[in-house]
mmCIF file of C-alpha atoms and ligand atoms in Angstrom:
data_model
loop_
_atom_site.group_PDB
_atom_site.id
_atom_site.type_symbol
_atom_site.label_atom_id
_atom_site.label_comp_id
_atom_site.label_asym_id
_atom_site.label_seq_id
_atom_site.Cartn_x
_atom_site.Cartn_y
_atom_site.Cartn_z
ATOM 1 C CA MET H 21 13.919 -6.047 4.155
ATOM 2 C CA LEU H 22 14.642 -4.349 7.173
ATOM 3 C CA ASN H 23 15.702 -6.579 10.167
ATOM 4 C CA GLY H 24 13.867 -6.826 13.279
ATOM 5 C CA ALA H 25 10.786 -5.151 11.538
ATOM 6 C CA GLU H 26 8.450 -7.189 12.989
ATOM 7 C CA HIS H 27 9.080 -5.204 16.011
ATOM 8 C CA THR H 28 8.541 -2.004 15.182
ATOM 9 C CA SER H 29 5.653 0.470 13.582
ATOM 10 C CA LEU H 30 6.208 -1.574 10.090
ATOM 11 C CA ARG H 31 4.708 -3.857 11.487
ATOM 12 C CA LEU H 32 1.766 -2.850 12.176
ATOM 13 C CA TRP H 33 1.079 -1.001 8.788
ATOM 14 C CA ASN H 34 1.759 -3.911 6.789
ATOM 15 C CA GLU H 35 -1.011 -5.259 8.832
ATOM 16 C CA GLN H 36 -3.665 -3.003 8.385
ATOM 17 C CA ALA H 37 -2.417 -1.851 4.900
ATOM 18 C CA ILE H 38 -5.218 -2.851 1.763
ATOM 19 C CA PRO H 39 -3.045 -3.678 -1.712
ATOM 20 C CA VAL H 40 -5.080 -2.041 -4.317
ATOM 21 C CA THR H 41 -5.514 -4.359 -7.241
ATOM 22 C CA ALA H 42 -6.661 -4.543 -10.974
ATOM 23 C CA CYS H 43 -6.635 -6.724 -13.749
ATOM 24 C CA CYS H 44 -6.345 -6.046 -17.075
ATOM 25 C CA LEU H 45 -6.099 -6.265 -20.706
ATOM 26 C CA ASP H 46 -4.113 -5.416 -23.076
ATOM 27 C CA ILE H 47 -4.455 -5.460 -27.039
ATOM 28 C CA GLY H 48 -2.667 -5.030 -29.659
ATOM 29 C CA ILE H 49 -4.747 -4.053 -32.306
ATOM 30 C CA LYS H 50 -5.015 -3.673 -36.264
ATOM 31 C CA LYS H 51 -7.749 -0.821 -36.212
ATOM 32 C CA LEU H 52 -10.121 0.751 -33.598
ATOM 33 C CA PRO H 53 -13.772 -0.495 -34.705
ATOM 34 C CA ASN H 54 -15.150 3.049 -33.072
ATOM 35 C CA PRO H 55 -12.776 5.923 -32.972
ATOM 36 C CA GLN H 56 -14.585 7.566 -31.636
ATOM 37 C CA HIS H 57 -14.372 5.600 -28.340
ATOM 38 C CA GLN H 58 -10.646 6.346 -27.485
ATOM 39 C CA PHE H 59 -10.800 6.731 -23.632
ATOM 40 C CA ALA H 60 -13.579 5.593 -21.666
ATOM 41 C CA ILE H 61 -13.609 5.718 -17.054
ATOM 42 C CA GLY H 62 -16.656 3.853 -15.427
ATOM 43 C CA ILE H 63 -18.878 5.692 -13.747
ATOM 44 C CA ASP H 64 -21.134 3.382 -11.766
ATOM 45 C CA GLN H 65 -18.199 0.878 -12.280
ATOM 46 C CA ALA H 66 -14.756 0.737 -11.662
ATOM 47 C CA LEU H 67 -13.319 0.568 -15.385
ATOM 48 C CA PHE H 68 -11.523 2.705 -17.667
ATOM 49 C CA PHE H 69 -10.122 2.233 -21.189
ATOM 50 C CA THR H 70 -7.648 3.883 -22.373
ATOM 51 C CA ASN H 71 -5.755 3.662 -26.351
ATOM 52 C CA GLN H 72 -2.420 3.600 -25.162
ATOM 53 C CA SER H 73 -0.901 4.297 -28.880
ATOM 54 C CA ARG H 74 -2.463 7.889 -29.052
ATOM 55 C CA ALA H 75 0.184 9.551 -27.208
ATOM 56 C CA ALA H 76 2.963 6.549 -27.911
ATOM 57 C CA LYS H 77 4.390 4.517 -30.578
ATOM 58 C CA LEU H 78 3.965 1.565 -29.363
ATOM 59 C CA SER H 79 4.999 -0.726 -32.319
ATOM 60 C CA GLU H 80 7.190 -0.728 -35.565
ATOM 61 C CA ASP H 81 4.407 -2.297 -37.144
ATOM 62 C CA GLY H 82 1.291 0.803 -36.949
ATOM 63 C CA ILE H 83 -0.432 -1.602 -34.521
ATOM 64 C CA SER H 84 -2.529 0.246 -31.421
ATOM 65 C CA VAL H 85 -1.940 -1.092 -27.986
ATOM 66 C CA VAL H 86 -5.010 -0.345 -25.877
ATOM 67 C CA SER H 87 -5.422 -1.336 -22.174
ATOM 68 C CA ILE H 88 -8.889 -2.031 -20.601
ATOM 69 C CA ALA H 89 -8.288 -2.678 -16.493
ATOM 70 C CA LYS H 90 -10.373 -2.832 -13.750
ATOM 71 C CA TYR H 91 -10.170 -2.235 -10.146
ATOM 72 C CA HIS H 92 -11.254 -5.069 -7.837
ATOM 73 C CA ASN H 93 -13.303 -4.198 -4.945
ATOM 74 C CA PRO H 94 -10.997 -5.614 -1.852
ATOM 75 C CA MET H 95 -14.431 -6.771 0.464
ATOM 76 C CA GLU H 96 -15.111 -9.231 -2.883
ATOM 77 C CA GLU H 97 -13.001 -12.527 -3.858
ATOM 78 C CA LEU H 98 -11.474 -12.480 -6.760
ATOM 79 C CA ASN H 99 -13.527 -14.635 -10.107
ATOM 80 C CA VAL H 100 -10.924 -14.405 -12.785
ATOM 81 C CA ASN H 101 -13.051 -15.655 -15.285
ATOM 82 C CA ALA H 102 -15.738 -13.303 -14.821
ATOM 83 C CA ASP H 103 -13.308 -10.437 -14.685
ATOM 84 C CA LYS H 104 -11.700 -11.144 -17.888
ATOM 85 C CA LYS H 105 -15.504 -11.250 -19.243
ATOM 86 C CA GLN H 106 -15.903 -8.145 -18.469
ATOM 87 C CA LEU H 107 -13.435 -6.593 -19.526
ATOM 88 C CA GLU H 108 -14.029 -7.759 -23.135
ATOM 89 C CA SER H 109 -18.037 -7.243 -22.570
ATOM 90 C CA VAL H 110 -17.253 -3.182 -22.301
ATOM 91 C CA MET H 111 -15.039 -3.868 -25.507
ATOM 92 C CA ASP H 112 -17.963 -5.479 -27.134
ATOM 93 C CA LEU H 113 -19.170 -2.254 -26.237
ATOM 94 C CA LEU H 114 -17.198 0.314 -26.495
ATOM 95 C CA HIS H 115 -15.242 -1.263 -29.557
ATOM 96 C CA PRO H 116 -18.368 -4.210 -31.578
ATOM 97 C CA GLY H 117 -16.311 -6.283 -33.822
ATOM 98 C CA TRP H 118 -13.257 -5.826 -32.240
ATOM 99 C CA ARG H 119 -12.260 -9.432 -31.633
ATOM 100 C CA LYS H 120 -11.779 -9.506 -35.505
ATOM 101 C CA GLU H 121 -9.447 -6.542 -35.412
ATOM 102 C CA VAL H 122 -7.464 -8.421 -32.760
ATOM 103 C CA VAL H 123 -2.995 -9.294 -33.226
ATOM 104 C CA VAL H 124 -2.106 -10.040 -29.767
ATOM 105 C CA GLN H 125 -3.622 -10.147 -26.249
ATOM 106 C CA GLN H 126 -2.523 -10.135 -22.439
ATOM 107 C CA PHE H 127 -4.876 -10.926 -19.877
ATOM 108 C CA LEU H 128 -3.472 -9.729 -16.580
ATOM 109 C CA PRO H 129 -5.967 -11.267 -13.825
ATOM 110 C CA LYS H 130 -3.607 -8.656 -9.852
ATOM 111 C CA LEU H 131 -2.200 -6.469 -10.473
ATOM 112 C CA THR H 132 -1.098 -4.522 -7.198
ATOM 113 C CA VAL H 133 -1.670 -0.910 -8.523
ATOM 114 C CA SER H 134 -0.798 0.152 -4.542
ATOM 115 C CA TYR H 135 -0.180 -1.348 -1.573
ATOM 116 C CA ASP H 136 -2.177 0.576 1.025
ATOM 117 C CA PHE H 137 -4.032 4.257 0.389
ATOM 118 C CA PRO H 138 -6.054 6.248 3.138
ATOM 119 C CA HIS H 139 -8.897 4.101 4.910
ATOM 120 C CA VAL H 140 -10.654 4.101 7.845
ATOM 121 C CA LYS H 141 -9.915 0.724 8.740
ATOM 122 C CA ARG H 142 -6.224 2.565 9.364
ATOM 123 C CA LYS H 143 -4.848 3.121 13.029
ATOM 124 C CA ARG H 144 -1.843 5.018 11.977
ATOM 125 C CA ASN H 145 -0.638 6.693 9.162
ATOM 126 C CA PRO H 146 2.748 5.552 8.543
ATOM 127 C CA GLY H 147 5.363 7.268 8.007
ATOM 128 C CA PRO H 148 7.390 9.474 7.593
ATOM 129 C CA SER H 149 9.550 8.133 10.656
ATOM 130 C CA ILE H 150 9.925 4.579 11.847
ATOM 131 C CA PRO H 151 9.303 5.400 15.587
ATOM 132 C CA GLU H 152 11.755 2.313 16.977
ATOM 133 C CA MET H 153 14.324 2.402 13.968
ATOM 134 C CA LYS H 154 16.234 5.468 14.010
ATOM 135 C CA GLY H 155 17.209 7.321 10.825
ATOM 136 C CA ILE H 156 14.772 5.660 8.698
ATOM 137 C CA PHE H 157 12.364 6.769 6.714
ATOM 138 C CA ILE H 158 9.374 5.459 4.611
ATOM 139 C CA ALA H 159 8.260 7.139 1.468
ATOM 140 C CA GLY H 160 6.337 5.565 -1.274
ATOM 141 C CA ASP H 161 2.674 5.772 -2.429
ATOM 142 C CA TRP H 162 1.961 3.404 0.027
ATOM 143 C CA ALA H 163 2.325 5.602 2.507
ATOM 144 C CA GLY H 164 -0.011 8.525 2.089
ATOM 145 C CA HIS H 165 -1.796 10.264 4.790
ATOM 146 C CA GLU H 166 -4.515 12.456 2.954
ATOM 147 C CA GLU H 167 -3.277 11.611 -0.780
ATOM 148 C CA VAL H 168 -3.059 8.585 -2.956
ATOM 149 C CA LEU H 169 -0.804 7.446 -5.873
ATOM 150 C CA ALA H 170 2.177 9.864 -8.005
ATOM 151 C CA ASP H 171 0.050 12.933 -4.641
ATOM 152 C CA ALA H 172 0.867 9.940 -2.350
ATOM 153 C CA ALA H 173 4.357 8.920 -3.418
ATOM 154 C CA VAL H 174 5.917 12.551 -3.649
ATOM 155 C CA ALA H 175 3.824 14.227 -0.579
ATOM 156 C CA SER H 176 5.496 11.112 1.991
ATOM 157 C CA GLY H 177 8.775 11.676 0.246
ATOM 158 C CA LYS H 178 8.558 15.152 0.999
ATOM 159 C CA ARG H 179 7.058 14.357 4.346
ATOM 160 C CA ALA H 180 10.403 11.544 4.443
ATOM 161 C CA ALA H 181 12.908 14.796 3.546
ATOM 162 C CA LEU H 182 11.907 17.815 5.856
ATOM 163 C CA GLU H 183 11.527 15.036 8.972
ATOM 164 C CA ILE H 184 15.600 14.384 7.956
ATOM 165 C CA LEU H 185 16.364 18.221 8.164
ATOM 166 C CA HIS H 186 15.010 17.962 11.465
ATOM 167 C CA VAL H 187 15.892 15.717 12.785
ATOM 168 C CA ASN H 188 19.770 16.988 11.207
ATOM 169 C CA GLU H 189 18.580 20.297 12.796
ATOM 170 C CA MET H 190 18.432 19.060 16.086
ATOM 171 C CA VAL H 191 21.420 16.473 15.877
ATOM 172 C CA LEU H 192 23.552 20.231 15.485
ATOM 173 C CA ALA H 193 21.316 21.832 17.807
ATOM 174 C CA LYS H 194 22.428 19.332 20.818
ATOM 175 C CA GLU H 195 26.492 19.297 19.341
ATOM 176 C CA GLY H 196 26.554 23.168 19.923
HETATM 177 C C1 FAD V 218 -0.306 1.986 -15.812
HETATM 178 C C2 FAD V 218 -0.369 2.396 -14.718
HETATM 179 C C3 FAD V 218 -0.399 3.647 -14.367
HETATM 180 C C4 FAD V 218 -0.625 5.522 -13.484
HETATM 181 N N1 FAD V 218 -1.510 6.127 -13.498
HETATM 182 C C5 FAD V 218 -1.287 6.600 -12.315
HETATM 183 C C6 FAD V 218 -1.627 8.015 -12.984
HETATM 184 O O1 FAD V 218 -3.050 8.638 -13.973
HETATM 185 N N2 FAD V 218 -1.877 8.914 -11.823
HETATM 186 C C7 FAD V 218 -1.435 9.105 -11.041
HETATM 187 O O2 FAD V 218 -1.278 9.761 -9.970
HETATM 188 N N3 FAD V 218 -0.434 8.086 -10.457
HETATM 189 C C8 FAD V 218 -1.414 6.890 -11.597
HETATM 190 N N4 FAD V 218 -0.004 6.085 -11.198
HETATM 191 C C9 FAD V 218 0.423 5.461 -10.331
HETATM 192 C C10 FAD V 218 2.178 5.978 -10.312
HETATM 193 O O3 FAD V 218 2.352 5.823 -11.143
HETATM 194 C C11 FAD V 218 3.349 5.652 -8.558
HETATM 195 O O4 FAD V 218 1.777 5.383 -7.466
HETATM 196 C C12 FAD V 218 4.381 5.671 -8.565
HETATM 197 O O5 FAD V 218 4.470 5.866 -9.204
HETATM 198 C C13 FAD V 218 4.603 5.475 -6.975
HETATM 199 O O6 FAD V 218 6.008 5.825 -6.721
HETATM 200 P P1 FAD V 218 6.893 4.922 -5.649
HETATM 201 O O7 FAD V 218 7.814 5.427 -5.631
HETATM 202 O O8 FAD V 218 5.832 4.824 -4.286
HETATM 203 O O9 FAD V 218 6.796 3.474 -6.037
HETATM 204 P P2 FAD V 218 7.541 3.545 -8.089
HETATM 205 O O10 FAD V 218 7.539 3.979 -8.762
HETATM 206 O O11 FAD V 218 7.138 1.597 -7.776
HETATM 207 O O12 FAD V 218 9.256 2.482 -6.970
HETATM 208 C C14 FAD V 218 9.985 1.763 -6.702
HETATM 209 C C15 FAD V 218 11.487 1.534 -7.169
HETATM 210 O O13 FAD V 218 11.362 0.682 -5.549
HETATM 211 C C16 FAD V 218 12.139 0.226 -7.049
HETATM 212 N N5 FAD V 218 12.346 -1.028 -6.155
HETATM 213 C C17 FAD V 218 11.506 -2.452 -5.353
HETATM 214 N N6 FAD V 218 12.156 -3.273 -5.262
HETATM 215 C C18 FAD V 218 13.016 -3.289 -4.316
HETATM 216 C C19 FAD V 218 14.244 -3.722 -3.325
HETATM 217 N N7 FAD V 218 14.213 -4.655 -2.962
HETATM 218 N N8 FAD V 218 15.770 -2.680 -3.787
HETATM 219 C C20 FAD V 218 15.660 -2.442 -4.996
HETATM 220 N N9 FAD V 218 14.587 -1.085 -4.992
HETATM 221 C C21 FAD V 218 13.075 -1.727 -5.336
HETATM 222 C C22 FAD V 218 11.409 -0.612 -7.832
HETATM 223 O O14 FAD V 218 12.250 -0.883 -9.177
HETATM 224 C C23 FAD V 218 10.703 1.003 -8.511
HETATM 225 O O15 FAD V 218 11.717 1.862 -9.706
HETATM 226 C C24 FAD V 218 -0.098 5.023 -12.012
HETATM 227 C C25 FAD V 218 0.524 3.679 -12.063
HETATM 228 C C26 FAD V 218 0.353 2.500 -13.304
HETATM 229 C C27 FAD V 218 1.204 1.569 -13.334
#
């Protein structure tokens, strides 16, 4: 979006970025076979199940909408079929017989959760200013320094705001 970005730090931040991706199976279901299993999170696997309809009205006819997601390992090659089977097998474990209750479902094989996160291969943290482009500041969940996700979005926004105030103060001081 920025002309000449490839000649600035944006290029390094782009090159060093490791996007976090996930696959997700969304299911519209008449009822959950095991009502005790409303939420589950993997400890030894990056899996996550939640019944979104516990908190939100997502259908007009009482159908529940549940999601099961898996974070990808960026070091491993994507295997869409294996991912889908794995998500279905977790449903088998949590909700035996779930297939009989399904009204509609969609499988999303690769969603970008965040375009970067603080990892050890980073050479330099992104932002808040772009040193080679005066007056442009960056924020977003990919621009976290130690933070991730919403925390990174807010923290990087705060860093950008403070930097803008600092730059303005210096300009005002120069103008006397
Ligand atoms: C299902 C789900 C669950 C999540 N759960 C959690 C959680 O439990 N805890 C947590 O901390 N985080 C969670 N997150 C992550 C969190 O929502 C994000 O990290 C956060 O919203 C990122 O904020 P952001 O401002 O960086 O980006 P975004 O919220 O993605 O905002 C970017 C904005 O830019 C706009 N945009 C994009 N391109 C253009 C363009 N060319 N021109 C103009 N506008 C543009 C987009 O429309 C969007 O409004 C979750 C995310 C999802 C999807």
